[in-house]
Coordinates of C-alpha atoms and ligand atoms in Angstrom, one line a residue:
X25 CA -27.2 -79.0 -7.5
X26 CA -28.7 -82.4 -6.8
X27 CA -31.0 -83.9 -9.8
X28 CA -32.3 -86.3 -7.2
X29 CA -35.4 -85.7 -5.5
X30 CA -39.2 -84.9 -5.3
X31 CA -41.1 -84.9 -8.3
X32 CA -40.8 -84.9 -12.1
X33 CA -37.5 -83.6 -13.9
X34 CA -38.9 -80.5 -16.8
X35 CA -37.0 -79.5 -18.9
X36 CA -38.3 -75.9 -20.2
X37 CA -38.1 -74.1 -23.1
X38 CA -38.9 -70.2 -23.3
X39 CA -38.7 -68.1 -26.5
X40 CA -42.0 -66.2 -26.7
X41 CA -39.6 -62.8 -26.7
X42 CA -36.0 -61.8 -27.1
X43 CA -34.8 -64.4 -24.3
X44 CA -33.7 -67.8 -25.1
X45 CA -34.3 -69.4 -22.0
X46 CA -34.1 -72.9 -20.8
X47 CA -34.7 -74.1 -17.0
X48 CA -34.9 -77.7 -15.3
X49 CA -36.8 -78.5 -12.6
X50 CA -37.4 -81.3 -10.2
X51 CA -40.7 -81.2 -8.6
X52 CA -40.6 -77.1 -7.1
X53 CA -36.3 -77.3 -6.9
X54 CA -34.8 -75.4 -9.7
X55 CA -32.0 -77.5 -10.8
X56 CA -30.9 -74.9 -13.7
X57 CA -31.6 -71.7 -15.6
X58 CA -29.4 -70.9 -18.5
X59 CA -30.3 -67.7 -20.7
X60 CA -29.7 -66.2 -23.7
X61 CA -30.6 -63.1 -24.1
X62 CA -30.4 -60.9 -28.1
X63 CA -31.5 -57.6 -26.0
X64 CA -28.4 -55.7 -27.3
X65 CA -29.2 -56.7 -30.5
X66 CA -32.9 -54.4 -29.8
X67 CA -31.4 -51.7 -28.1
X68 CA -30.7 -49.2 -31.3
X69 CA -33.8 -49.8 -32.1
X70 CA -35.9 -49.0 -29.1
X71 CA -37.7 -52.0 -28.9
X72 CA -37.5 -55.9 -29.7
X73 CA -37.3 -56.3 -33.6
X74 CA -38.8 -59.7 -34.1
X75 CA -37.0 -61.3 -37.2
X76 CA -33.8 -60.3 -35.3
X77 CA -35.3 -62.5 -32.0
X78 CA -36.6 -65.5 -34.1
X79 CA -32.8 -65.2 -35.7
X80 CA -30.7 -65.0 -32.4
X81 CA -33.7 -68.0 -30.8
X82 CA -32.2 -70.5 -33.8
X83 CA -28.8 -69.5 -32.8
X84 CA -28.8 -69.6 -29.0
X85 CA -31.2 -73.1 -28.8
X86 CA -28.5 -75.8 -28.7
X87 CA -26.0 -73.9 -26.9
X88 CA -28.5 -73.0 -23.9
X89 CA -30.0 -76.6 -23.8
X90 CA -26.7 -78.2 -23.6
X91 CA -25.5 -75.3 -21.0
X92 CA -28.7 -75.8 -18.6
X93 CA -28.5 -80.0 -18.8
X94 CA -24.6 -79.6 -17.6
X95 CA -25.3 -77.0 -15.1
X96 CA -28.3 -79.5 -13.5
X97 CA -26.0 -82.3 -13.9
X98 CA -28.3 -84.4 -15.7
X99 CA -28.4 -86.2 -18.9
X100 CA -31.4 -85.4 -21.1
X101 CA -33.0 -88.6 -21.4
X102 CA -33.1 -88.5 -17.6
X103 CA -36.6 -85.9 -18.1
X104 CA -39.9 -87.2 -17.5
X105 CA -41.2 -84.3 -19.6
X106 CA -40.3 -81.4 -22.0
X107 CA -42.5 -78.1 -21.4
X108 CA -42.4 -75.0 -23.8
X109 CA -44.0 -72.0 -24.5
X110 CA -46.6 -71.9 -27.0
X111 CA -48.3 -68.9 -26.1
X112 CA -48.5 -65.6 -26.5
X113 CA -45.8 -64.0 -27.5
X114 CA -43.8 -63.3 -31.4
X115 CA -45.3 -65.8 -33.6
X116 CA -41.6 -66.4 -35.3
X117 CA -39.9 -66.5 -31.9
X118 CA -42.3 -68.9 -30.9
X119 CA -42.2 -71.3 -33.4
X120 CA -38.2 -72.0 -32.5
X121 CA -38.9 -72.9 -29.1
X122 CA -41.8 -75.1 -29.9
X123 CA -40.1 -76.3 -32.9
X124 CA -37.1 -77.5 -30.6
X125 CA -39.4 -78.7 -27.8
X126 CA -40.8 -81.6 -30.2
X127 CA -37.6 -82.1 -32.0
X128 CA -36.6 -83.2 -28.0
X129 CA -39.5 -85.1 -27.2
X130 CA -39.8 -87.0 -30.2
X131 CA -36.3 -88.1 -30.0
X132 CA -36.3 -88.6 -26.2
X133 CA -39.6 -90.3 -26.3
X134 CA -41.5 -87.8 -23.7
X135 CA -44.2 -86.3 -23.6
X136 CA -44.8 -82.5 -24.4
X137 CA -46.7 -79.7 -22.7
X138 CA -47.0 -76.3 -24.8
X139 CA -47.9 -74.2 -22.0
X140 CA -49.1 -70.5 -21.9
X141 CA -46.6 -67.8 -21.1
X142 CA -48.5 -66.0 -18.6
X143 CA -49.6 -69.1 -16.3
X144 CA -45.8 -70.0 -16.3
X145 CA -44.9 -66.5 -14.7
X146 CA -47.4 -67.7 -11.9
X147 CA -46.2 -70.7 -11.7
X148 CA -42.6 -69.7 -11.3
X149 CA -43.1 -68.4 -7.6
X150 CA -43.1 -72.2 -6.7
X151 CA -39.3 -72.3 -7.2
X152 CA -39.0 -69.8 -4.7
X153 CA -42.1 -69.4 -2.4
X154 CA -42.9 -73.3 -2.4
X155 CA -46.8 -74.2 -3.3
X156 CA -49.2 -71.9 -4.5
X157 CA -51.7 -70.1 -2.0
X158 CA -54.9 -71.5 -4.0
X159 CA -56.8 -69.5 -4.6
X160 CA -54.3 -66.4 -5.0
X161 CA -54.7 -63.0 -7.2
X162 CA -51.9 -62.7 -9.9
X163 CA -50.5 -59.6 -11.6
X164 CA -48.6 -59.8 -14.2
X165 CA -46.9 -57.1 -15.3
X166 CA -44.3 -56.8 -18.3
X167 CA -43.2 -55.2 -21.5
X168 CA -46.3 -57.2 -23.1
X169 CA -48.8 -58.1 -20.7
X170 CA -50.2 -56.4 -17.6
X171 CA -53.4 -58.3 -16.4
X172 CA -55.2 -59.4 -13.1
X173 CA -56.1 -63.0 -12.8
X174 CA -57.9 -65.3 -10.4
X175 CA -55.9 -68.2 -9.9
X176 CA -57.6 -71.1 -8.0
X177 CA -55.6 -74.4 -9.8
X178 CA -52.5 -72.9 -12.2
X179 CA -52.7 -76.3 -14.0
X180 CA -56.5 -75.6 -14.8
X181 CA -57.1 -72.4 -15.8
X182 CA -56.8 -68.5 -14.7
X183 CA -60.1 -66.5 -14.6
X184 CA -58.7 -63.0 -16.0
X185 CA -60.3 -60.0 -14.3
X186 CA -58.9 -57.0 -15.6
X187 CA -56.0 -56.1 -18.1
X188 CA -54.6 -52.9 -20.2
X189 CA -56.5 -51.2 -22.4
X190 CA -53.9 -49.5 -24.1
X191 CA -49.9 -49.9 -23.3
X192 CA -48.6 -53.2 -21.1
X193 CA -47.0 -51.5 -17.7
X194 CA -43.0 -52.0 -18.9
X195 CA -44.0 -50.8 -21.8
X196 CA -44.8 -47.4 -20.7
X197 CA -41.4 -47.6 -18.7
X198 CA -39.8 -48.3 -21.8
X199 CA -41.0 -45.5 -24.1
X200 CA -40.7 -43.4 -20.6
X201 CA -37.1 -44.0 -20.8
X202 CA -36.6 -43.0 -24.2
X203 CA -38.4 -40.1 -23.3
X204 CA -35.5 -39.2 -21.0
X205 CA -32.8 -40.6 -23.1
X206 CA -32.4 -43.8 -20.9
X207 CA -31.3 -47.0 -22.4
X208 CA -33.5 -49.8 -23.9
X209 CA -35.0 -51.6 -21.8
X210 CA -35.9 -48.3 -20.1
X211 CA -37.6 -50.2 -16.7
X212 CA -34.0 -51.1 -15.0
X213 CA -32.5 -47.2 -15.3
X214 CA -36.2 -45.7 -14.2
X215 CA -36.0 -47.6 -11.5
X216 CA -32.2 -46.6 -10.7
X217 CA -32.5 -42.9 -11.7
X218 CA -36.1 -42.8 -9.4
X219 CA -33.7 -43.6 -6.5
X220 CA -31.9 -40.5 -6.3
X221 CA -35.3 -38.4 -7.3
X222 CA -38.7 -37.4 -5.5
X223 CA -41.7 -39.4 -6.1
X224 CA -43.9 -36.3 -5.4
X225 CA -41.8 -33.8 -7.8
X226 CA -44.3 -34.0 -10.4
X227 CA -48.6 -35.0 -10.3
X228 CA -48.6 -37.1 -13.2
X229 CA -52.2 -38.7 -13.8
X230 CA -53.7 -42.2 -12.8
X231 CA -55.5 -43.9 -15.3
X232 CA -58.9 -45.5 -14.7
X233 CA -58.7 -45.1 -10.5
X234 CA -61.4 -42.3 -10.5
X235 CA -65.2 -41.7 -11.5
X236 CA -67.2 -43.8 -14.6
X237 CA -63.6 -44.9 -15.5
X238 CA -63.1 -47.0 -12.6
X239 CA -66.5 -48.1 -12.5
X240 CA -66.1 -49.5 -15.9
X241 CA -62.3 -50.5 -15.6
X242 CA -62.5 -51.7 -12.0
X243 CA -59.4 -54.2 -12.7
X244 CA -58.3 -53.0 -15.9
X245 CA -55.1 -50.4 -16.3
X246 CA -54.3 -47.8 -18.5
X247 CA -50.6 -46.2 -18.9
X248 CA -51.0 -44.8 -22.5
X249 CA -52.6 -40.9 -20.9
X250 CA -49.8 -40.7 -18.5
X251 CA -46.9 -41.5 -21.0
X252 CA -48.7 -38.9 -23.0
X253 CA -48.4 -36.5 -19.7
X254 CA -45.0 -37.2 -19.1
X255 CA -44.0 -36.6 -23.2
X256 CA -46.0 -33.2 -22.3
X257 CA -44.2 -32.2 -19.5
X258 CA -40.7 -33.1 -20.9
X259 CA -41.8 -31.3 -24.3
X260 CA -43.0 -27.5 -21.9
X261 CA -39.8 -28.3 -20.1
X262 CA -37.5 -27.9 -23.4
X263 CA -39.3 -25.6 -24.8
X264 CA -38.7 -23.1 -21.7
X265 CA -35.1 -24.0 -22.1
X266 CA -34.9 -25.2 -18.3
X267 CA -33.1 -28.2 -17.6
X268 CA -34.7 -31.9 -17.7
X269 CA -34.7 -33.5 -13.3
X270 CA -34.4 -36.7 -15.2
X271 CA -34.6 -38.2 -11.4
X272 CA -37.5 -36.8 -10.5
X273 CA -39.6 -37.5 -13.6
X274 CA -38.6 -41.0 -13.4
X275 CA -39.7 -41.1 -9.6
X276 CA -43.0 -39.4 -10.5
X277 CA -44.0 -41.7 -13.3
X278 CA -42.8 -44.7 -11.4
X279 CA -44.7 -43.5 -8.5
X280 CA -47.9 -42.8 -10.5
X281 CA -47.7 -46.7 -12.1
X282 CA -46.9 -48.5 -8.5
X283 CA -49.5 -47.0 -7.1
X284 CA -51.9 -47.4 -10.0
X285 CA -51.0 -51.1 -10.0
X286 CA -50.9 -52.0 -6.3
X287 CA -54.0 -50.3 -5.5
X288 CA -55.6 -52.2 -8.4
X289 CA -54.2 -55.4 -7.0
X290 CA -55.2 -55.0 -3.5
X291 CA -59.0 -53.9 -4.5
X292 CA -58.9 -57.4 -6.0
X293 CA -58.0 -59.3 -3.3
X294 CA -60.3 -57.5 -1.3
X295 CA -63.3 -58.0 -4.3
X296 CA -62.8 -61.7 -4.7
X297 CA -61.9 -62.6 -0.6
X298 CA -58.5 -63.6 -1.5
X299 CA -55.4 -63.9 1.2
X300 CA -52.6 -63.7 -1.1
X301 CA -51.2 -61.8 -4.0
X302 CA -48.5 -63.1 -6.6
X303 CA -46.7 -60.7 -8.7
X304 CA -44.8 -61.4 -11.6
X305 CA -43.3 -60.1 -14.9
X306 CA -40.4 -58.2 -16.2
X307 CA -41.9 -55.1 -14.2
X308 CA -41.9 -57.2 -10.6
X309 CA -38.6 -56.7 -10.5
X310 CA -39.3 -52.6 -9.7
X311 CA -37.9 -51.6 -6.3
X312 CA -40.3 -49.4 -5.9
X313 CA -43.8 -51.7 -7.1
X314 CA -42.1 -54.3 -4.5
X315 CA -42.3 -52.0 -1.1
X316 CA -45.5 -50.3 -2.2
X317 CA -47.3 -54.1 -2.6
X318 CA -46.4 -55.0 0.5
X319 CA -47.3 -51.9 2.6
X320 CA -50.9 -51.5 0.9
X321 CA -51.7 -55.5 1.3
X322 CA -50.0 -55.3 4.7
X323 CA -52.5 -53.1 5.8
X324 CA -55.3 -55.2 4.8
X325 CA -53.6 -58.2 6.4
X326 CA -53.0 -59.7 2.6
X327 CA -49.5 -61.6 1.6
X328 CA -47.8 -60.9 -1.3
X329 CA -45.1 -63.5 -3.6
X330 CA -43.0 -61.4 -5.8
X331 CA -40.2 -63.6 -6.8
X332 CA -36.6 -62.7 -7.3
X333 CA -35.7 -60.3 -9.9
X334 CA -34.2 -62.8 -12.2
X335 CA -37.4 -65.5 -12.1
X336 CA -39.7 -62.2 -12.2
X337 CA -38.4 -61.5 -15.9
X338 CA -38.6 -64.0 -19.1
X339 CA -36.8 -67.5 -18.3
X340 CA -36.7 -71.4 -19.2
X341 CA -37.3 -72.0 -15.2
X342 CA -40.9 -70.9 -15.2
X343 CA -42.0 -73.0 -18.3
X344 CA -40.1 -76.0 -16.6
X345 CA -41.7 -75.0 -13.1
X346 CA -45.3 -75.0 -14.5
X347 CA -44.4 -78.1 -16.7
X348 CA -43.7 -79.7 -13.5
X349 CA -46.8 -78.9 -11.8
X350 CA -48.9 -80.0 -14.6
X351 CA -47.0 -83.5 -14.7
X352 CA -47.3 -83.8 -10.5
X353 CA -51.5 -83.2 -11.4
X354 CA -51.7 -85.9 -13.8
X355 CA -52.8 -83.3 -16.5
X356 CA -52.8 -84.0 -20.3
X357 CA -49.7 -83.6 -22.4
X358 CA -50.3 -81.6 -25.5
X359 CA -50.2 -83.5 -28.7
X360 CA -47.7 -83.7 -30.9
X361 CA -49.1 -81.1 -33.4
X362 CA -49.4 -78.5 -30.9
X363 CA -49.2 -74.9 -32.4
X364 CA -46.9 -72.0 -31.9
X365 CA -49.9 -69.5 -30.8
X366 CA -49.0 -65.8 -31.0
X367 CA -52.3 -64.7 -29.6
X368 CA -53.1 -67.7 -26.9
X369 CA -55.7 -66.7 -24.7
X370 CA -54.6 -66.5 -20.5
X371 CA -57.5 -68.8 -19.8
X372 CA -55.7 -71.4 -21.7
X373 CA -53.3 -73.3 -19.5
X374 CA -52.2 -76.2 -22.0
X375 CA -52.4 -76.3 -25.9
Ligands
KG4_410 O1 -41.3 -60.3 -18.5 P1 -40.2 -59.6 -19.3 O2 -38.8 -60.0 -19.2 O3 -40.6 -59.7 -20.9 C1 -41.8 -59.6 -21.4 O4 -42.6 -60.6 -21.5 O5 -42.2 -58.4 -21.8 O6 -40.4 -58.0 -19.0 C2 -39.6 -57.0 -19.6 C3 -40.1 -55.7 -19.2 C4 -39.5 -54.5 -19.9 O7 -40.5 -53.6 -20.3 C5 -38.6 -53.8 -18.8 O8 -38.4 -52.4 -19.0 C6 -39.4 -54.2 -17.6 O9 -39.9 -55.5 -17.8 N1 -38.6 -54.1 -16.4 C7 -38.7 -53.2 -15.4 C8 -37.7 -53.5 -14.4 N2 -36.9 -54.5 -14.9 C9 -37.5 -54.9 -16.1 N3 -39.7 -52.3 -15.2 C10 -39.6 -51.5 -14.1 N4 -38.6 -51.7 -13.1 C11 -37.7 -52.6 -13.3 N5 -36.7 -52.8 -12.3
ZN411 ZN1 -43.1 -62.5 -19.9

C-alpha cells in the first residue's frame, strides 16, 4: 500500500480492552492495521480479566507498532500525528496505550490526540464508506457499550440519545453463549449456531419497546430481562430432561436483540430527521443485525454504514482514522499530560 497521498499520516494506538491494536492512516486510506489480540488468554474465564489485558498490552506494544509501520511501508517519523485511546475502557489497559502514545510523540516530536473510544468506532466507517453523512445516527453496539448518538461533526462532539440501562448488547450474547455452552466470546458462535436454527422457535421478550417503558426509554436498551428469559427457559428445559435446540435458542435471542436494536435505531432517524445510520461495534459484525438494519431503514428510505466485520470490532485503524479527521479539521491536540480516562464521557471527543 501506497503511504503517499491525501491527508495526514496517524498513527493509532488502541488498548481500551483485550486488543492491542495499532492502525495508520493517510487522510480516509487505511494504510495498515496490525492486532494483537490476549482473547484466549479470557476464554477460561468467561470474560476479559483485566490485569491479564494490561499484562498481554505491555507485551504486544512494540511488536504491533513495528508490525503496522512495516506493513504501511512507512518510517515512523514520517507521522504528522500520534492518536490513542484515552477513553473509556480498563483503566490499566488504558494507561499502556496512552503511555506508549506519548513515549512516540515525545520522541518523534508530534503532536498527540487522546481520543474517545466510542467516537473512533464512528469514525472508522470513513476507511471504508468515505466521508461521514453529517448529521448521521450512530449505534454502537459491543461487549461494553450499546448507545444511540447524534452525530453532526465526529471531531466535535456526539449528542448521546439513548443507551443500556443494564447489560451492553455483546454482552448479553456473551453470557447467552455461556448459557448454551458456546465459547468465549459467545457473539461469533450465536451468530453461526442461529444460522442453522429458527428465529421464531422461541418468544423471548423485548426490553423497553412497549407501554411507560418505551415512553421513558425511547432510545435506551435493555438486554439484562431477556438474558434472564433465556437462563429461564434453558433451566425448565433441563429440568424436564428434554434436549437443549441450541440453534434455535440462539436464533430467538439473536432475533429478539436485532430487532430490539434496529427498531430502536430507525425510530431515531425518523425522531431527529436523519438520512443515514452508522453502526458499529463488536456486535455490527452480526449477520443477522446487518440484513434486519437495512430492511427496516430501507423501508423508510434511510441508509445505513456498517463497516466490515474486522473495522466493526476493537482496532488501531479507527483511533488512527478519527486521529486523522481531527488533524484534517485543524482541531486541538491534547496536551502532553493527557489522562488514561476509564470512565470518559461519549460527549467528549478529545482529552
Ligand atoms: O467492539 P468489541 O470488539 O469490543 C468491545 O469494545 O467490547 O466487541 C466485542 C463484542 C463481544 O461481546 C462479542 O461477543 C461481540 O462483540 N460480537 C458479536 C459478533 N462478533 C463479535 N456479537 C454478535 N454477533 C457477532 N457476529
Ligand atoms: Zn469497542
Amino acid at each position: 500500500m501506497a503511504a503517499t497521498g491525501d491527508g495526514p499520516l496517524v498513527l493509532g494506538i488502541e488498548t481500551s480492552c483485550d486488543e492491542t491494536g495499532v492502525g495508520i492512516v493517510r487522510g480516509h486510506t487505511l494504510l495498515a492495521d496490525a492486532i494483537a489480540s490476549s482473547v484466549e488468554e479470557h476464554a477460561r474465564f468467561g470474560g476479559v480479566v483485566p490485569e491479564v489485558a494490561s499484562r498481554a498490552h505491555l507485551e504486544a506494544m512494540v511488536p504491533t507498532i513495528e508490525r503496522a509501520c512495516e506493513s504501511a511501508g512507512i518510517k515512523m517519523y514520517d507521522v504528522d500525528a500520534i492518536a490513542v485511546t484515552s477513553g473509556p475502557g480498563l483503566a490499566g489497559a488504558l494507561l499502556v496505550g496512552v503511555a506508549a502514545a506519548k513515549a512516540l510523540a515525545i520522541g518523534l516530536g508530534k503532536p498527540i490526540y487522546g481520543v474517545n473510544h466510542l467516537a473512533a468506532h464512528v469514525a472508522v466507517d470513513q476507511l471504508e464508506h468515505g466521508p461521514l453523512p453529517e448529521p448521521c445516527i450512530a449505534m454502537l453496539v459491543s461487549g461494553g457499550h450499546s448507545s444511540l448518538l447524534k452525530v453532526s461533526d465526529v471531531t466535535v462532539g456526539v449528542d448521546p440519545l439513548g443507551a443500556t440501562i443494564d447489560d451492553a448488547a455483546g454482552e448479553a450474547f456473551d453470557k447467552v453463549a455461556r448459557l448454551l455452552g458456546l465459547p468465549f466470546p459467545g457473539g461469533p458462535y450465536i451468530d453461526k449456531a442461529a444460522r442453522s436454527g429458527s428465529s421464531v422457535a422461541i418468544d423471548f421478550p423485548r426490553g423497553l419497546t412497549s407501554g411507560r417503558d418505551l415512553e421513558r426509554h425511547r432510545f435506551d436498551f435493555s438486554f439484562s430481562g431477556l438474558k434472564t428469559a433465556v437462563a429461564r427457559w434453558v433451566e425448565a428445559r433441563e429440568r424436564s430432561g428434554e434436549p437443549i435446540p441450541v440453534e434455535d435458542v440462539a436464533a430467538s435471542f439473536q432475533e429478539a436483540v436485532c430487532d430490539v436494536l434496529t427498531r430502536k435505531a430507525v425510530d431515531a432517524a425518523v425522531v431527529h430527521g436523519v438520512d443515514d445510520i452508522l453502526i458499529g461495534g463488536g456486535v455490527a459484525a452480526n449477520s443477522r443485525l446487518r440484513v434486519f438494519a437495512e430492511e427496516r431503514a430501507a423501508a423508510k428510505g434511510i441508509r445505513v454504514r456498517v463497516p466490515r466485520p474486522g473495522l466493526c470490532t476493537d482496532n488501531g485503524a479507527m483511533v488512527a482514522a478519527l486521529g486523522a479527521e481531527l488533524v484534517a479539521r485543524g482541531r486541538d491536540a491534547s496536551d502532553l499530560d493527557l489522562p488514561a480516562d476509564s470512565s470518559m464521557p461519549v460527549t467528549t471527543v478529545v482529552a
